[in-house]
Short mmCIF file of C-alpha atoms and ligand atoms in Angstrom, two decimals:
data_model
loop_
_atom_site.label_atom_id
_atom_site.label_comp_id
_atom_site.label_asym_id
_atom_site.label_seq_id
_atom_site.Cartn_x
_atom_site.Cartn_y
_atom_site.Cartn_z
CA MET A 1354 0.76 15.89 -25.59
CA ASN A 1355 -0.20 12.43 -24.20
CA ALA A 1356 1.07 11.76 -20.74
CA ARG A 1357 3.28 8.34 -20.13
CA ILE A 1358 1.12 5.63 -18.82
CA ILE A 1359 2.92 4.18 -15.37
CA ASP A 1360 2.70 0.37 -16.21
CA GLY A 1361 2.85 -0.71 -12.39
CA LYS A 1362 1.72 -4.04 -13.55
CA ALA A 1363 4.91 -4.68 -15.03
CA TYR A 1364 7.03 -3.01 -12.13
CA ALA A 1365 5.11 -5.26 -9.60
CA ALA A 1366 6.03 -8.38 -12.01
CA GLY A 1367 9.87 -7.62 -12.27
CA LEU A 1368 9.42 -6.65 -8.12
CA ARG A 1369 7.67 -9.92 -7.28
CA GLY A 1370 10.37 -11.79 -9.33
CA ARG A 1371 13.69 -9.80 -7.45
CA VAL A 1372 11.60 -11.04 -4.27
CA ALA A 1373 11.28 -14.67 -5.71
CA GLU A 1374 15.39 -14.63 -6.56
CA LYS A 1375 16.02 -13.54 -3.05
CA ALA A 1376 13.91 -15.54 -1.17
CA ALA A 1377 15.27 -18.50 -2.94
CA ALA A 1378 18.97 -17.43 -1.91
CA LEU A 1379 17.90 -16.87 1.90
CA THR A 1380 16.21 -20.41 1.84
CA ARG A 1381 19.43 -21.78 0.33
CA GLN A 1382 22.09 -20.40 2.67
CA THR A 1383 19.77 -20.51 5.96
CA GLY A 1384 17.05 -23.04 5.25
CA ILE A 1385 14.67 -19.97 6.44
CA ILE A 1386 11.41 -20.07 4.32
CA PRO A 1387 9.83 -16.03 4.58
CA GLY A 1388 6.20 -16.81 6.00
CA LEU A 1389 3.22 -14.47 6.50
CA ALA A 1390 0.29 -15.14 8.74
CA VAL A 1391 -2.73 -13.54 6.84
CA ILE A 1392 -5.70 -13.30 9.18
CA LEU A 1393 -9.20 -12.21 7.87
CA VAL A 1394 -12.11 -12.12 10.13
CA GLY A 1395 -15.83 -11.96 8.71
CA ASP A 1396 -16.85 -12.34 5.05
CA ASP A 1397 -16.57 -8.99 3.25
CA PRO A 1398 -16.18 -10.40 -0.34
CA ALA A 1399 -14.22 -7.53 -1.16
CA SER A 1400 -11.57 -8.65 1.42
CA ALA A 1401 -11.87 -11.95 0.71
CA VAL A 1402 -10.21 -11.42 -2.79
CA TYR A 1403 -7.52 -9.51 -1.76
CA VAL A 1404 -6.65 -11.73 0.77
CA ARG A 1405 -6.93 -14.72 -1.96
CA ASN A 1406 -4.57 -12.70 -4.14
CA LYS A 1407 -2.09 -11.71 -1.67
CA GLU A 1408 -2.01 -15.89 -0.65
CA LYS A 1409 -1.66 -16.23 -4.16
CA ALA A 1410 1.37 -14.08 -4.75
CA LEU A 1411 3.26 -15.17 -1.95
CA GLU A 1412 3.09 -18.85 -2.56
CA SER A 1413 4.16 -18.17 -6.19
CA ALA A 1414 7.32 -16.31 -5.14
CA GLY A 1415 8.23 -19.31 -2.72
CA LEU A 1416 7.13 -17.49 0.61
CA HIS A 1417 4.79 -19.49 3.03
CA SER A 1418 1.45 -18.20 3.43
CA PHE A 1419 -0.46 -19.36 6.83
CA ASP A 1420 -4.14 -18.74 6.41
CA HIS A 1421 -6.05 -17.80 9.09
CA ARG A 1422 -10.40 -17.34 8.37
CA LEU A 1423 -11.82 -16.46 11.13
CA ALA A 1424 -15.93 -16.31 11.79
CA HIS A 1425 -17.44 -12.83 11.80
CA THR A 1426 -18.66 -13.77 15.49
CA THR A 1427 -14.81 -14.15 16.48
CA THR A 1428 -14.17 -12.43 19.76
CA GLN A 1429 -11.32 -9.72 20.14
CA ALA A 1430 -9.68 -11.74 22.73
CA GLU A 1431 -9.55 -14.70 20.18
CA LEU A 1432 -8.01 -13.25 17.71
CA LEU A 1433 -5.21 -11.20 20.00
CA ALA A 1434 -4.72 -14.66 20.93
CA LEU A 1435 -4.07 -16.06 17.61
CA ILE A 1436 -1.77 -13.05 17.16
CA HIS A 1437 -0.31 -13.49 20.20
CA ALA A 1438 0.71 -17.09 19.05
CA CYS A 1439 1.75 -16.05 15.87
CA ASN A 1440 4.30 -13.26 17.56
CA LEU A 1441 5.77 -16.48 19.13
CA ASP A 1442 6.47 -19.00 16.36
CA PRO A 1443 9.47 -18.73 14.56
CA LYS A 1444 8.04 -19.72 11.17
CA VAL A 1445 6.10 -16.72 11.12
CA HIS A 1446 8.15 -13.56 10.14
CA GLY A 1447 5.49 -11.34 9.14
CA ILE A 1448 1.58 -10.99 10.41
CA LEU A 1449 -1.25 -9.31 8.65
CA VAL A 1450 -4.68 -8.63 9.98
CA GLN A 1451 -6.81 -7.58 6.70
CA LEU A 1452 -8.88 -4.50 7.77
CA PRO A 1453 -11.58 -3.37 8.32
CA LEU A 1454 -12.24 -5.60 10.81
CA PRO A 1455 -15.95 -6.31 12.21
CA LYS A 1456 -17.42 -3.21 14.25
CA HIS A 1457 -16.93 -4.96 17.92
CA ILE A 1458 -13.48 -5.37 17.59
CA ASP A 1459 -11.23 -2.20 18.24
CA THR A 1460 -8.87 -1.81 15.42
CA PRO A 1461 -5.62 0.12 17.24
CA THR A 1462 -5.59 -2.35 19.84
CA VAL A 1463 -5.24 -5.49 17.21
CA LEU A 1464 -2.69 -3.80 15.42
CA ALA A 1465 -0.79 -2.73 18.99
CA SER A 1466 -0.62 -6.18 19.58
CA ILE A 1467 1.27 -7.29 16.64
CA ALA A 1468 4.88 -7.64 17.34
CA PRO A 1469 6.28 -4.64 15.51
CA GLU A 1470 9.09 -6.87 14.15
CA LYS A 1471 6.42 -8.93 12.56
CA ASP A 1472 4.23 -6.36 11.22
CA ALA A 1473 4.09 -6.94 7.65
CA ASP A 1474 1.77 -3.69 7.12
CA GLY A 1475 3.81 -1.32 8.84
CA PHE A 1476 0.86 0.00 10.85
CA HIS A 1477 2.23 -0.75 14.42
CA ILE A 1478 2.60 2.53 16.20
CA THR A 1479 6.14 1.99 16.48
CA ASN A 1480 6.78 1.48 12.68
CA ALA A 1481 4.51 4.28 12.03
CA GLY A 1482 6.75 6.45 14.72
CA GLN A 1483 9.74 5.48 12.74
CA LEU A 1484 8.38 6.47 9.39
CA ALA A 1485 7.39 9.87 11.11
CA THR A 1486 10.65 10.47 12.64
CA GLY A 1487 12.79 9.89 9.57
CA ARG A 1488 14.12 6.20 10.04
CA PRO A 1489 11.86 3.83 8.41
CA SER A 1490 11.66 0.44 9.45
CA VAL A 1491 8.58 -1.53 7.89
CA VAL A 1492 6.68 1.00 5.41
CA PRO A 1493 2.86 0.15 4.53
CA CYS A 1494 2.82 -1.25 1.32
CA THR A 1495 0.66 1.12 -0.64
CA PRO A 1496 2.83 4.15 -0.12
CA LEU A 1497 6.10 1.91 -0.59
CA GLY A 1498 4.50 1.10 -4.20
CA CYS A 1499 3.97 4.91 -5.18
CA LEU A 1500 7.24 5.81 -4.02
CA MET A 1501 8.63 3.27 -6.34
CA LEU A 1502 6.75 4.10 -9.04
CA LEU A 1503 7.62 7.98 -9.07
CA ARG A 1504 11.30 7.12 -8.70
CA SER A 1505 10.92 4.84 -12.04
CA VAL A 1506 9.67 7.98 -13.40
CA LEU A 1507 11.57 10.78 -11.87
CA GLY A 1508 14.82 8.91 -10.90
CA ASN A 1509 15.97 8.17 -7.23
CA ASP A 1510 16.26 12.28 -6.30
CA LEU A 1511 13.25 13.90 -5.83
CA THR A 1512 14.47 16.67 -3.78
CA GLY A 1513 12.81 20.31 -3.75
CA LYS A 1514 9.71 18.17 -5.64
CA LYS A 1515 6.43 19.87 -4.99
CA ALA A 1516 4.23 16.83 -3.80
CA LEU A 1517 0.54 17.27 -2.91
CA VAL A 1518 -1.10 14.19 -1.17
CA ILE A 1519 -4.81 14.04 -1.33
CA GLY A 1520 -6.16 11.73 1.73
CA ARG A 1521 -5.19 11.59 5.14
CA SER A 1522 -5.48 7.68 5.68
CA THR A 1523 -2.97 5.81 7.81
CA ILE A 1524 -3.01 2.89 5.12
CA VAL A 1525 -1.77 5.34 2.56
CA GLY A 1526 -2.09 9.41 2.77
CA ARG A 1527 -0.15 9.91 6.15
CA PRO A 1528 2.71 7.52 5.63
CA MET A 1529 3.00 8.41 1.71
CA ALA A 1530 3.41 12.07 2.79
CA GLN A 1531 6.00 11.10 5.32
CA LEU A 1532 7.64 9.43 2.63
CA LEU A 1533 8.01 11.70 0.23
CA LEU A 1534 9.28 14.60 3.20
CA ASN A 1535 11.70 11.85 3.91
CA ALA A 1536 12.75 12.18 0.35
CA ASP A 1537 13.06 15.80 0.41
CA CYS A 1538 9.94 17.03 -1.38
CA THR A 1539 7.65 20.20 -0.19
CA VAL A 1540 4.72 18.12 1.04
CA THR A 1541 1.39 19.49 1.41
CA MET A 1542 -1.48 17.36 2.64
CA ALA A 1543 -4.86 17.70 1.31
CA HIS A 1544 -8.12 16.32 2.45
CA SER A 1545 -12.14 16.59 2.29
CA ARG A 1546 -12.06 19.55 4.35
CA THR A 1547 -8.96 21.34 1.94
CA ARG A 1548 -10.26 24.48 0.43
CA ASN A 1549 -9.83 25.04 -3.45
CA LEU A 1550 -8.30 21.98 -3.70
CA ASP A 1551 -8.05 22.31 -7.56
CA VAL A 1552 -5.55 25.44 -6.67
CA GLU A 1553 -3.34 23.40 -4.52
CA CYS A 1554 -3.25 20.50 -7.31
CA ARG A 1555 -1.74 23.09 -9.78
CA HIS A 1556 1.08 23.57 -7.61
CA ALA A 1557 2.14 20.03 -7.49
CA ASP A 1558 4.85 18.37 -9.54
CA ILE A 1559 3.77 15.04 -7.78
CA LEU A 1560 0.37 14.58 -6.99
CA ILE A 1561 -0.85 11.58 -5.22
CA ALA A 1562 -4.84 10.76 -4.89
CA ALA A 1563 -5.93 8.58 -2.28
CA VAL A 1564 -9.36 9.70 -1.28
CA GLY A 1565 -11.77 7.15 -2.75
CA ARG A 1566 -13.97 9.53 -4.48
CA PRO A 1567 -14.38 8.50 -8.05
CA GLU A 1568 -13.01 10.99 -10.83
CA MET A 1569 -12.65 13.46 -8.83
CA VAL A 1570 -9.34 15.04 -9.64
CA ARG A 1571 -10.02 16.79 -12.85
CA GLY A 1572 -7.65 17.33 -16.32
CA ASP A 1573 -7.56 21.02 -15.67
CA TRP A 1574 -6.61 20.86 -11.95
CA ILE A 1575 -3.23 19.22 -13.27
CA ARG A 1576 -0.30 21.17 -13.48
CA PRO A 1577 1.07 20.37 -17.00
CA GLY A 1578 3.90 17.73 -17.20
CA ALA A 1579 2.96 16.66 -13.41
CA THR A 1580 3.70 13.26 -12.34
CA VAL A 1581 0.39 11.48 -10.98
CA ILE A 1582 -0.34 8.47 -9.08
CA ASP A 1583 -4.11 7.28 -8.43
CA VAL A 1584 -4.52 5.14 -5.50
CA GLY A 1585 -8.10 5.17 -5.80
CA MET A 1586 -10.19 2.27 -6.50
CA ASN A 1587 -13.73 2.89 -7.28
CA ARG A 1588 -16.51 0.58 -8.42
CA ILE A 1589 -18.99 2.62 -10.46
CA PRO A 1590 -22.31 0.83 -10.50
CA PRO A 1591 -23.20 -0.37 -14.06
CA ASP A 1592 -25.63 1.54 -16.50
CA CYS A 1593 -29.17 0.89 -16.36
CA GLY A 1594 -29.82 -2.28 -18.25
CA SER A 1595 -26.23 -3.35 -18.73
CA THR A 1596 -25.27 -6.80 -17.70
CA GLY A 1597 -21.69 -6.09 -16.60
CA GLY A 1598 -20.19 -5.31 -13.03
CA GLY A 1599 -19.36 -1.71 -13.44
CA ARG A 1600 -16.17 0.15 -14.35
CA LEU A 1601 -13.27 0.53 -11.85
CA VAL A 1602 -11.99 4.06 -11.80
CA GLY A 1603 -9.63 5.64 -9.86
CA ASP A 1604 -9.67 9.43 -7.88
CA VAL A 1605 -8.24 10.66 -10.97
CA HIS A 1606 -10.60 11.58 -14.35
CA PHE A 1607 -7.98 9.33 -16.32
CA GLY A 1608 -9.31 10.41 -20.06
CA GLU A 1609 -8.92 14.35 -19.02
CA ALA A 1610 -5.52 13.70 -17.03
CA VAL A 1611 -3.57 11.72 -19.55
CA GLN A 1612 -3.81 14.51 -21.70
CA ILE A 1613 -2.13 17.40 -19.23
CA ALA A 1614 -0.32 14.97 -17.10
CA GLY A 1615 3.80 14.01 -17.68
CA ALA A 1616 3.13 10.49 -16.31
CA ILE A 1617 0.05 8.42 -14.71
CA THR A 1618 -0.88 5.55 -13.53
CA PRO A 1619 -3.81 3.62 -14.76
CA VAL A 1620 -6.65 1.79 -12.73
CA PRO A 1621 -6.41 -1.07 -12.52
CA GLY A 1622 -3.08 -1.90 -13.55
CA GLY A 1623 -1.14 1.06 -11.64
CA VAL A 1624 -1.01 1.18 -7.87
CA GLY A 1625 -2.92 -1.74 -7.14
CA PRO A 1626 -0.23 -4.52 -7.86
CA MET A 1627 2.53 -2.69 -6.24
CA THR A 1628 0.76 -3.00 -3.07
CA ILE A 1629 0.91 -7.04 -3.22
CA ALA A 1630 4.28 -7.08 -4.42
CA CYS A 1631 5.63 -4.39 -1.85
CA LEU A 1632 4.00 -6.92 1.00
CA LEU A 1633 5.95 -9.92 -0.60
CA VAL A 1634 8.91 -7.38 0.35
CA ASN A 1635 7.81 -6.38 3.39
CA THR A 1636 7.75 -10.26 4.40
CA LEU A 1637 10.87 -11.38 3.13
CA ALA A 1638 12.89 -7.93 4.49
CA ALA A 1639 10.98 -9.30 8.35
CA ALA A 1640 12.64 -12.91 7.69
CA CYS A 1641 16.04 -11.12 6.77
CA ARG A 1642 15.78 -8.93 10.22
CA GLN A 1643 14.73 -11.68 12.18
CA ALA A 1644 17.57 -13.60 11.08
CA GLY A 1645 20.16 -10.78 11.53
CA LEU A 1646 20.56 -10.31 7.95
CA PRO A 1647 20.81 -7.02 6.13
CA VAL A 1648 17.31 -6.20 4.50
CA PRO A 1649 16.73 -6.27 0.78
CA GLU A 1650 17.23 -2.44 -0.76
CA GLU A 1651 13.79 -3.06 -2.26
CA ALA A 1652 12.17 -2.30 1.56
CA LEU A 1653 14.57 0.70 2.19
CA PRO A 1654 12.88 3.54 1.15
N1 GUN B 1135 -7.01 -3.31 3.83
C1 GUN B 1135 -6.98 -2.05 2.73
N2 GUN B 1135 -5.67 -1.96 2.56
C2 GUN B 1135 -5.36 -2.96 3.43
C3 GUN B 1135 -3.79 -2.99 3.33
O1 GUN B 1135 -3.09 -2.36 2.90
N3 GUN B 1135 -3.62 -3.73 4.43
C4 GUN B 1135 -4.55 -4.41 5.27
N4 GUN B 1135 -4.15 -5.34 6.16
N5 GUN B 1135 -5.62 -4.28 5.21
C5 GUN B 1135 -6.17 -3.18 4.33
#
């Protein structure tokens, strides 16, 4: 049996369309245009591509993007001063600081300086704490998108499903596990020190791979019929003599897994497009909250 391929690109396009409609209605009714400050420090090429894609998506959904490109030599004090100004600016409803930051800047200090209600990424410790205590407010974009894709396959009720999250990052693994726990799944967290990872995988009805190791999860690790969400984005170097830029692969060996799983996200075209679509959701939700209006249902896990 071949798995159902979960089309994240199509789902994200629909979601961006719904955000655009709701943002237009908000602007009609209140004059508010949801705005996101996007801050990039340094010139990491991958980060520059992500940031450009975020800005394009914001503009095409009718949201404002306030772009801040800072030199690699920017001091922490200068970055904190910019964030402080964004915190005070009523046209800025959300703030995103692209990670990773240069080594001379302390990331936790920077994230803590963002006003929690303007934290579009949901990385502020207050928002992480809200999620961890079962009262989510702003939810990180990638796990929120993964949950939407899971529900598109399994329905809204995930009660009692056995979920395995591989990877314990604060951007994906940890908040993903919290979301699944809040959805009444039985959650196991695995990471680089987990023993017998293949055995853990075979128990899982829901498998979320977010480790950053190309094709680590093999087909025979997967429980037949399981739903597999592959968050990995790994660039494989081109073959010797080839002129291409190399292949993009996930953390799951797709060719093997597709024969065993019930449903699986491809790479690219699975989770990736959902992250940006959920950033639009979080920006719209921030604008609604700051105006004292109800948040769109898409932002509520
Ligand atoms: N770097 C990698 N993923 C992300 C993300 O979701 N948000 C931010 N701000 N930086 C990232």
